[in-house]
Amino acid sequence: MTTHKGLIFGCMLRISFFIIALVHLFLMACHHPSSKNTSVFFGGEIINPLSNQVILYQGEFPVDTLILNNQNMFASRYDTINSGTYQLDLLVDAQDIILEPGDSLWIRVNTQGIRESVYFSGLGAAKNNFISDMILKVDQEANQTDYSMTGMQFTHHIDSLLAIKKEEWMEMNNLNQLSPFAQKVTQAAYIYSYSNRRERYALLRGTKFSENDSLFYDYRKYLLYGDTDLTFFHPYISYLLDYISELALSEDILFSQTLFSTPFSMKRLDVLESHIFDENLKNYLARIIAFEELMRNPESESHQSFLDKFKQVNSSKFYLDEVLGLVEDLDFMSSGQNLPEVLLQDVNDNIISSESLFKGQPTVIYFWTQTSVSFFNTQLERLQELQSEFPNYRFVGISIEPFNDLMHQMLENIDVSIEDHFAFVDFKKASRDWVIRIWNKSILVDANGKIIEGFGNFVGSDFKKILSENQRN
């Protein structure tokens, strides 16, 4: 039992940590601009953390591993850091962050609802809160978009929303002394998000516009297609990927018909090579296209032709090694291979090998996360449906996060065997070894742990067919 002294001591630690952070923020705020401070303080508190650490990235390059203390807080100072957009990896999602020399930034975020809960304070907070707010607003509006509008109607609709966000930006900019770099990125948060909505409209509707819609693409002439400051900024990258897809799409083919095809992926690389000339940006986009292609076609025999094209477009050895590593991991997850061994945690907090899961019967492995109750409930509904139809299989649920009190409570309130639920000890390693990029993924192995299907869709209609065919075998 925790003593009163222990509680008091814990509270004092928490208060002391806040005081240190607040004093640091205050000193930074009082620092005279003429001193040209180039250091950056970055700290924060993670509510419901999914790991004892968070990682700061710039693109795919790790900048720092930030260890959480017993109050789920972290703090770090960087004597030299480049102005740029960074990503704080929270395991299930990542948060875009602007950091510039002189910033003294504190983030508070709850992993149960990252986009809705994130809040920044300190020097550099205004620009970061604005970006988070803009991206959230545009995402919420996207759910209400009517893609049956004509091109002209859709243009007017987006233009009106864009005008509102521009006014909000001007108000924020007038209240804060943003650098030119911060001005550019904060504007890009809504400009490229809405530009992406336009490209998505064109992709989903098809490229056949009427004469009245002939000016639909006018917005493109106001955009930049080689902005190195935005190379790792999510709204910008998302826009460019859909822009490339739209240019690669043939007029007589629907996007949904070509989305998963290797020829279309190769056509996207052709468009990328002819339209994006900044080397770093081109390489980063090529990497994303390569990962999409390989994950959509994990057992494709045409990997080599795609890889040959990728090597022609990409000049980064780092990205090439990443892509070739993924190809190797996919081979290990192909049918007939033994499922790679990973470490798991059982409901009693024992560490076990994944190989102990296979007890003389074929096994279905599916995944879930405590950060999405609705997704977890969807998986459970599917589980009960499949268990009733295929009683010869064992169904094993694996949480991507280690077990904690919240997860134990979730498992106690479900009407399934908790003995068939486990958690990854190291999700980063397990997700690489088992090539997990989407939570709907399901793995089917035989009684000896050999892979039958390494890339099933647990909630997909085809998965029942896979189970049925292998049940007869």
Coordinates of C-alpha atoms in Angstrom, one line a residue:
M1 CA 0.0 0.0 0.0
T2 CA 1.3 3.5 -0.8
T3 CA 2.1 5.6 2.3
H4 CA 1.2 9.2 2.8
K5 CA 4.9 10.0 2.6
G6 CA 5.1 8.3 -0.7
L7 CA 2.2 10.2 -2.0
I8 CA 3.6 13.5 -0.8
F9 CA 7.0 12.7 -2.2
G10 CA 5.4 11.8 -5.6
C11 CA 3.5 15.0 -5.6
M12 CA 6.6 17.0 -4.8
L13 CA 8.5 15.3 -7.7
R14 CA 5.7 16.2 -10.0
I15 CA 5.5 19.8 -8.8
S16 CA 9.3 20.1 -8.9
F17 CA 9.3 18.9 -12.5
F18 CA 6.7 21.5 -13.5
I19 CA 8.5 24.2 -11.6
I20 CA 11.8 23.4 -13.4
A21 CA 10.0 23.4 -16.8
L22 CA 8.1 26.7 -16.0
V23 CA 11.2 28.4 -14.8
H24 CA 13.0 27.4 -18.0
L25 CA 10.1 28.7 -20.1
F26 CA 10.1 32.0 -18.1
L27 CA 13.8 32.5 -18.5
M28 CA 13.6 31.8 -22.2
A29 CA 10.7 34.2 -22.5
C30 CA 12.6 36.9 -20.7
H31 CA 15.8 36.4 -22.8
H32 CA 16.5 39.5 -24.8
P33 CA 16.1 38.9 -28.6
S34 CA 19.5 40.5 -29.2
S35 CA 21.2 37.5 -27.5
K36 CA 20.2 35.3 -30.5
N37 CA 19.7 32.2 -28.4
T38 CA 20.1 29.2 -30.6
S39 CA 19.2 26.5 -28.1
V40 CA 15.8 24.7 -27.9
F41 CA 14.0 23.4 -24.9
F42 CA 11.5 20.7 -25.7
G43 CA 9.5 18.9 -22.9
G44 CA 6.1 17.5 -22.3
E45 CA 3.6 15.2 -20.6
I46 CA 2.1 12.1 -22.2
I47 CA -1.2 11.1 -20.8
N48 CA -1.8 7.3 -21.1
P49 CA 1.6 6.6 -22.7
L50 CA 2.0 3.5 -24.7
S51 CA 5.7 3.1 -24.0
N52 CA 8.2 4.5 -21.5
Q53 CA 9.7 6.6 -24.3
V54 CA 8.7 8.8 -27.3
I55 CA 11.0 9.5 -30.3
L56 CA 11.5 12.8 -32.0
Y57 CA 11.9 12.3 -35.8
Q58 CA 12.6 14.4 -38.8
G59 CA 11.0 12.4 -41.6
E60 CA 12.4 8.9 -41.1
F61 CA 15.5 10.0 -39.3
P62 CA 15.4 9.8 -35.5
V63 CA 16.6 13.0 -33.7
D64 CA 16.3 12.0 -30.1
T65 CA 14.8 9.3 -27.9
L66 CA 13.0 11.0 -25.0
I67 CA 12.6 8.8 -21.9
L68 CA 9.5 9.4 -19.7
N69 CA 9.9 9.7 -16.0
N70 CA 7.6 8.2 -13.4
Q71 CA 5.2 11.1 -14.0
N72 CA 5.1 10.4 -17.8
M73 CA 7.0 13.6 -18.5
F74 CA 10.2 14.2 -20.6
A75 CA 12.5 17.2 -21.1
S76 CA 15.4 17.8 -23.4
R77 CA 17.5 20.7 -24.5
Y78 CA 19.3 21.0 -27.9
D79 CA 22.2 23.5 -28.1
T80 CA 22.0 23.5 -31.9
I81 CA 19.0 22.6 -34.0
N82 CA 17.8 23.5 -37.5
S83 CA 14.5 25.2 -38.1
G84 CA 12.2 22.5 -39.4
T85 CA 9.2 20.3 -39.1
Y86 CA 9.6 17.3 -36.8
Q87 CA 7.4 14.5 -35.7
L88 CA 6.9 13.2 -32.2
D89 CA 6.2 9.4 -32.5
L90 CA 3.6 8.3 -30.0
L91 CA 3.6 4.7 -31.2
V92 CA 0.1 4.7 -32.7
D93 CA 0.3 8.1 -34.3
A94 CA 2.7 11.0 -34.7
Q95 CA 2.3 14.7 -34.0
D96 CA 3.8 17.3 -36.4
I97 CA 5.9 19.9 -34.6
I98 CA 7.8 23.1 -35.7
L99 CA 11.0 23.7 -33.9
E100 CA 13.2 26.7 -34.3
P101 CA 16.3 28.1 -32.5
G102 CA 15.1 29.9 -29.4
D103 CA 12.0 27.9 -28.9
S104 CA 11.1 26.7 -25.4
L105 CA 8.2 24.4 -26.0
W106 CA 6.0 22.2 -23.8
I107 CA 3.5 19.6 -25.3
R108 CA 0.7 17.9 -23.4
V109 CA -1.1 15.1 -25.3
N110 CA -3.4 12.1 -24.5
T111 CA -2.8 9.0 -26.6
Q112 CA -6.5 8.2 -26.2
G113 CA -7.3 11.1 -28.6
I114 CA -4.1 12.6 -29.9
R115 CA -5.4 15.1 -32.4
E116 CA -8.2 16.3 -30.1
S117 CA -6.1 16.6 -26.9
V118 CA -2.7 18.0 -28.1
Y119 CA -1.8 21.4 -26.6
F120 CA 1.4 23.4 -26.7
S121 CA 2.6 26.1 -24.3
G122 CA 5.7 28.2 -24.0
L123 CA 7.7 30.0 -26.7
G124 CA 6.8 28.5 -30.0
A125 CA 3.4 27.3 -28.9
A126 CA 1.2 29.6 -31.0
K127 CA 2.5 28.3 -34.4
N128 CA 2.2 24.7 -33.2
N129 CA -1.3 25.1 -31.8
F130 CA -2.4 26.8 -35.0
I131 CA -1.1 23.9 -37.1
S132 CA -2.8 21.3 -34.9
D133 CA -6.0 23.2 -34.9
M134 CA -6.0 23.7 -38.7
I135 CA -5.4 20.1 -39.5
L136 CA -8.1 18.9 -37.1
K137 CA -10.6 21.3 -38.5
V138 CA -9.9 20.4 -42.1
D139 CA -10.1 16.7 -41.2
Q140 CA -13.5 17.2 -39.5
E141 CA -14.8 19.1 -42.5
A142 CA -13.7 16.4 -44.9
N143 CA -16.2 14.0 -43.3
Q144 CA -19.0 16.3 -44.4
T145 CA -17.8 16.8 -47.9
D146 CA -20.2 16.0 -50.7
Y147 CA -18.2 14.7 -53.7
S148 CA -21.3 14.6 -55.8
M149 CA -20.9 18.4 -56.3
T150 CA -19.8 19.7 -59.7
G151 CA -16.2 20.9 -60.1
M152 CA -17.4 24.5 -59.9
Q153 CA -19.5 23.9 -56.8
F154 CA -16.7 22.1 -55.1
T155 CA -14.2 24.9 -56.0
H156 CA -16.5 27.5 -54.5
H157 CA -17.0 25.3 -51.4
I158 CA -13.3 24.9 -50.8
D159 CA -12.6 28.6 -51.6
S160 CA -15.0 29.7 -48.9
L161 CA -13.4 27.4 -46.3
L162 CA -10.0 28.6 -47.4
A163 CA -10.9 32.2 -46.9
I164 CA -12.1 31.5 -43.3
K165 CA -8.8 29.8 -42.5
K166 CA -6.8 32.6 -44.0
E167 CA -8.5 35.2 -41.8
E168 CA -7.7 33.0 -38.8
W169 CA -4.1 32.8 -39.9
M170 CA -3.9 36.6 -40.3
E171 CA -5.3 37.1 -36.8
M172 CA -2.8 34.6 -35.3
N173 CA 0.1 36.1 -37.3
N174 CA -0.7 39.6 -36.1
L175 CA -0.6 38.5 -32.5
N176 CA 2.7 36.7 -32.8
Q177 CA 6.1 37.5 -34.2
L178 CA 6.5 34.5 -36.4
S179 CA 9.7 34.0 -38.5
P180 CA 9.3 33.7 -42.3
F181 CA 9.8 30.0 -41.9
A182 CA 7.0 29.6 -39.3
Q183 CA 4.7 31.8 -41.5
K184 CA 5.3 29.5 -44.4
V185 CA 4.6 26.3 -42.5
T186 CA 1.5 27.6 -40.7
Q187 CA 0.0 28.8 -43.9
A188 CA 0.9 25.5 -45.6
A189 CA -1.1 23.6 -42.9
Y190 CA -4.4 24.8 -44.4
I191 CA -3.4 25.7 -48.0
Y192 CA -2.0 22.2 -48.8
S193 CA -4.7 20.4 -46.7
Y194 CA -7.4 22.0 -48.9
S195 CA -5.4 21.5 -52.0
N196 CA -5.3 17.9 -51.1
R197 CA -9.1 17.9 -50.8
R198 CA -9.2 19.2 -54.4
E199 CA -6.9 16.4 -55.7
R200 CA -8.9 13.8 -53.8
Y201 CA -12.1 15.1 -55.4
A202 CA -10.5 14.8 -58.8
L203 CA -9.2 11.3 -58.1
L204 CA -12.5 10.0 -56.8
R205 CA -14.7 11.7 -59.3
G206 CA -12.4 10.9 -62.3
T207 CA -10.5 13.3 -64.5
K208 CA -13.4 14.0 -66.9
F209 CA -14.5 17.5 -66.2
S210 CA -17.2 19.4 -68.1
E211 CA -16.4 22.7 -69.9
N212 CA -17.7 24.6 -66.9
D213 CA -15.2 22.9 -64.7
S214 CA -12.2 23.6 -67.0
L215 CA -10.7 26.0 -64.4
F216 CA -10.8 23.5 -61.6
Y217 CA -7.0 23.0 -61.5
D218 CA -6.2 26.8 -61.4
Y219 CA -5.1 26.4 -57.7
R220 CA -2.1 24.4 -58.7
K221 CA -0.3 27.5 -60.2
Y222 CA -0.1 29.0 -56.7
L223 CA 1.6 26.0 -55.1
L224 CA 5.2 25.0 -54.8
Y225 CA 6.4 21.5 -55.9
G226 CA 9.9 21.5 -54.6
D227 CA 9.7 23.3 -51.2
T228 CA 12.6 21.9 -49.1
D229 CA 11.2 23.5 -45.9
L230 CA 8.1 21.3 -46.2
T231 CA 9.8 18.0 -47.1
F232 CA 8.7 16.3 -44.0
F233 CA 5.4 18.2 -43.3
H234 CA 2.5 15.8 -43.5
P235 CA -0.1 18.1 -45.2
Y236 CA 2.4 18.9 -48.0
I237 CA 3.5 15.3 -48.5
S238 CA -0.1 14.1 -48.6
Y239 CA -0.9 16.7 -51.2
L240 CA 2.0 15.8 -53.4
L241 CA 1.2 12.1 -53.3
D242 CA -2.4 12.7 -54.4
Y243 CA -1.2 15.2 -57.0
I244 CA 1.2 12.6 -58.4
S245 CA -1.5 10.0 -58.4
E246 CA -3.9 12.3 -60.2
L247 CA -1.4 13.0 -63.0
A248 CA -0.6 9.3 -63.3
L249 CA -4.2 8.3 -63.6
S250 CA -5.5 7.5 -67.1
E251 CA -8.7 9.3 -68.1
D252 CA -10.4 6.0 -69.0
I253 CA -9.7 4.2 -65.7
L254 CA -11.2 4.8 -62.3
F255 CA -8.8 5.4 -59.4
S256 CA -10.4 2.5 -57.5
Q257 CA -9.6 0.2 -60.4
T258 CA -5.9 1.0 -60.5
L259 CA -5.1 1.8 -56.9
F260 CA -3.4 -1.5 -56.0
S261 CA -1.7 -2.3 -59.3
T262 CA 2.1 -2.4 -59.8
P263 CA 1.9 -0.7 -63.2
F264 CA 0.2 2.3 -61.5
S265 CA 2.8 2.5 -58.8
M266 CA 5.5 2.5 -61.5
K267 CA 3.6 5.2 -63.4
R268 CA 3.6 7.3 -60.2
L269 CA 7.4 7.0 -60.0
D270 CA 7.5 8.2 -63.7
V271 CA 5.4 11.3 -62.8
L272 CA 7.5 11.9 -59.6
E273 CA 10.7 11.8 -61.7
S274 CA 9.4 14.3 -64.2
H275 CA 7.6 16.7 -61.9
I276 CA 9.6 16.8 -58.6
F277 CA 13.2 17.9 -59.0
D278 CA 14.4 18.5 -55.4
E279 CA 16.5 15.4 -54.7
N280 CA 15.6 15.0 -51.0
L281 CA 11.9 15.5 -51.6
K282 CA 11.9 13.2 -54.6
N283 CA 13.6 10.5 -52.6
Y284 CA 11.2 10.8 -49.7
L285 CA 8.2 10.6 -51.9
A286 CA 9.7 7.6 -53.8
R287 CA 10.2 5.8 -50.5
I288 CA 6.5 6.3 -49.5
I289 CA 5.3 5.0 -52.9
A290 CA 7.6 2.0 -52.6
F291 CA 6.3 1.1 -49.2
E292 CA 2.7 1.5 -50.4
E293 CA 3.3 -0.7 -53.4
L294 CA 5.1 -3.5 -51.4
M295 CA 2.5 -3.5 -48.6
R296 CA -0.4 -3.6 -51.1
N297 CA 1.2 -6.4 -53.1
P298 CA 3.2 -8.3 -50.4
E299 CA 3.6 -11.5 -52.4
S300 CA 3.8 -10.0 -55.9
E301 CA 6.1 -11.6 -58.4
S302 CA 6.6 -8.1 -60.0
H303 CA 8.6 -6.7 -57.1
Q304 CA 11.8 -6.8 -59.1
S305 CA 10.5 -4.7 -62.0
F306 CA 9.2 -2.1 -59.5
L307 CA 12.4 -2.2 -57.5
D308 CA 14.4 -1.6 -60.7
K309 CA 12.3 1.5 -61.4
F310 CA 12.6 2.7 -57.7
K311 CA 16.4 2.4 -57.9
Q312 CA 16.3 4.6 -61.0
V313 CA 14.3 7.3 -59.3
N314 CA 15.7 7.2 -55.8
S315 CA 19.3 8.3 -55.0
S316 CA 19.2 7.7 -51.3
K317 CA 21.1 4.7 -50.0
F318 CA 19.3 5.0 -46.6
Y319 CA 15.9 4.7 -48.3
L320 CA 17.1 2.0 -50.6
D321 CA 18.3 -0.1 -47.6
E322 CA 14.9 0.5 -46.0
V323 CA 12.9 -0.7 -49.0
L324 CA 15.2 -3.7 -49.5
G325 CA 14.8 -4.5 -45.8
L326 CA 11.0 -4.5 -46.2
V327 CA 11.3 -6.8 -49.2
E328 CA 13.3 -9.2 -47.0
D329 CA 10.8 -9.0 -44.2
L330 CA 8.0 -9.7 -46.6
D331 CA 9.8 -12.8 -47.8
F332 CA 10.0 -14.0 -44.2
M333 CA 6.2 -13.6 -43.9
S334 CA 5.3 -15.5 -47.1
S335 CA 3.3 -18.7 -47.2
G336 CA 5.2 -21.8 -46.0
Q337 CA 7.7 -19.9 -43.8
N338 CA 7.8 -20.2 -40.0
L339 CA 6.3 -17.2 -38.3
P340 CA 9.3 -15.2 -37.0
E341 CA 9.6 -15.3 -33.2
V342 CA 8.7 -12.2 -31.2
L343 CA 8.3 -11.7 -27.4
L344 CA 4.8 -11.3 -26.0
Q345 CA 3.4 -10.4 -22.6
D346 CA 0.5 -12.6 -21.3
V347 CA -2.3 -11.3 -19.0
N348 CA -0.3 -12.3 -16.0
D349 CA 2.6 -10.1 -17.1
N350 CA 4.8 -13.1 -18.0
I351 CA 7.1 -12.7 -20.9
I352 CA 6.7 -15.6 -23.4
S353 CA 7.7 -16.5 -26.9
S354 CA 5.2 -16.2 -29.8
E355 CA 6.1 -19.8 -30.6
S356 CA 4.3 -21.0 -27.5
L357 CA 1.0 -19.8 -29.1
F358 CA 0.7 -22.8 -31.4
K359 CA -0.7 -25.8 -29.5
G360 CA -1.5 -28.3 -32.2
Q361 CA -4.2 -26.4 -34.0
P362 CA -4.3 -23.7 -36.7
T363 CA -4.2 -20.2 -35.2
V364 CA -5.6 -16.8 -36.3
I365 CA -3.7 -13.8 -35.0
Y366 CA -5.4 -10.4 -35.0
F367 CA -4.3 -7.0 -33.5
W368 CA -5.9 -4.3 -31.4
T369 CA -5.0 -1.1 -29.6
Q370 CA -6.2 0.5 -26.4
T371 CA -6.2 3.9 -28.0
S372 CA -9.4 3.1 -30.0
V373 CA -12.2 1.6 -28.2
S374 CA -14.4 1.6 -31.3
F375 CA -11.8 -0.4 -33.3
F376 CA -11.4 -2.8 -30.4
N377 CA -15.1 -3.4 -30.3
T378 CA -15.2 -3.9 -34.1
Q379 CA -12.4 -6.6 -33.7
L380 CA -14.4 -8.3 -30.9
E381 CA -17.6 -8.4 -33.0
R382 CA -15.6 -10.0 -35.9
L383 CA -13.9 -12.4 -33.5
Q384 CA -17.2 -13.7 -32.1
E385 CA -18.6 -14.1 -35.7
L386 CA -15.5 -16.0 -36.9
Q387 CA -15.3 -18.2 -33.7
S388 CA -18.8 -19.4 -34.2
E389 CA -18.2 -20.3 -37.9
F390 CA -14.7 -21.7 -37.5
P391 CA -14.5 -23.5 -34.1
N392 CA -11.4 -25.5 -35.2
Y393 CA -9.2 -22.4 -35.2
R394 CA -7.7 -20.8 -32.2
F395 CA -8.1 -17.0 -32.2
V396 CA -5.3 -14.9 -30.6
G397 CA -5.6 -11.2 -30.0
I398 CA -2.4 -9.2 -29.6
S399 CA -2.3 -5.6 -28.3
I400 CA 0.3 -3.4 -29.9
E401 CA 0.9 -1.8 -26.5
P402 CA 2.2 -3.5 -23.4
F403 CA -0.5 -4.3 -20.8
N404 CA -1.5 -1.6 -18.3
D405 CA -4.3 -1.1 -15.8
L406 CA -6.6 0.3 -18.5
M407 CA -6.1 -2.7 -20.7
H408 CA -6.7 -5.2 -17.9
Q409 CA -10.0 -3.4 -17.2
M410 CA -10.9 -3.6 -20.9
L411 CA -10.2 -7.3 -21.0
E412 CA -12.2 -8.0 -17.8
N413 CA -15.3 -6.6 -19.4
I414 CA -15.3 -8.6 -22.6
D415 CA -17.1 -11.8 -23.2
V416 CA -14.1 -13.7 -24.7
S417 CA -11.3 -15.7 -23.2
I418 CA -8.6 -13.4 -21.8
E419 CA -6.2 -16.3 -21.9
D420 CA -6.1 -15.8 -25.7
H421 CA -5.0 -12.2 -25.4
F422 CA -1.4 -11.0 -25.4
A423 CA 0.6 -7.8 -25.9
F424 CA 3.8 -7.0 -27.7
V425 CA 6.8 -6.4 -25.5
D426 CA 8.5 -4.3 -28.3
F427 CA 6.1 -3.2 -30.9
K428 CA 8.8 -1.5 -33.1
K429 CA 10.6 -4.8 -33.5
A430 CA 7.5 -7.0 -33.8
S431 CA 5.9 -4.7 -36.4
R432 CA 9.0 -5.0 -38.5
D433 CA 9.4 -8.8 -38.1
W434 CA 5.7 -9.4 -38.8
V435 CA 5.3 -6.5 -41.2
I436 CA 2.4 -4.8 -39.4
R437 CA 1.4 -1.6 -41.1
I438 CA -2.4 -1.7 -40.6
W439 CA -4.3 -2.9 -37.5
N440 CA -6.8 -4.9 -39.6
K441 CA -4.0 -7.2 -40.6
S442 CA -4.5 -10.9 -39.6
I443 CA -2.0 -13.8 -39.7
L444 CA -3.1 -17.4 -40.2
V445 CA -0.6 -20.2 -39.3
D446 CA -1.0 -23.9 -39.2
A447 CA -0.7 -26.2 -36.1
N448 CA 3.1 -26.0 -36.3
G449 CA 3.4 -22.3 -36.7
K450 CA 4.0 -22.2 -40.5
I451 CA 2.4 -19.3 -42.2
I452 CA -0.7 -20.0 -44.3
E453 CA -1.6 -16.3 -44.9
G454 CA 0.6 -13.5 -43.7
F455 CA -1.4 -10.6 -44.9
G456 CA -5.1 -11.3 -44.2
N457 CA -7.6 -8.6 -43.5
F458 CA -9.4 -9.6 -40.3
V459 CA -12.6 -7.7 -41.0
G460 CA -12.4 -8.3 -44.8
S461 CA -14.9 -10.5 -46.6
D462 CA -12.1 -12.5 -48.3
F463 CA -10.7 -13.7 -44.9
K464 CA -13.7 -16.0 -44.4
K465 CA -12.9 -17.6 -47.7
I466 CA -9.3 -18.2 -46.6
L467 CA -10.4 -19.8 -43.4
S468 CA -13.0 -21.9 -45.1
E469 CA -10.5 -23.3 -47.7
N470 CA -7.9 -24.1 -45.1
Q471 CA -10.4 -25.7 -42.8
R472 CA -11.3 -28.2 -45.5
N473 CA -7.6 -28.9 -46.1

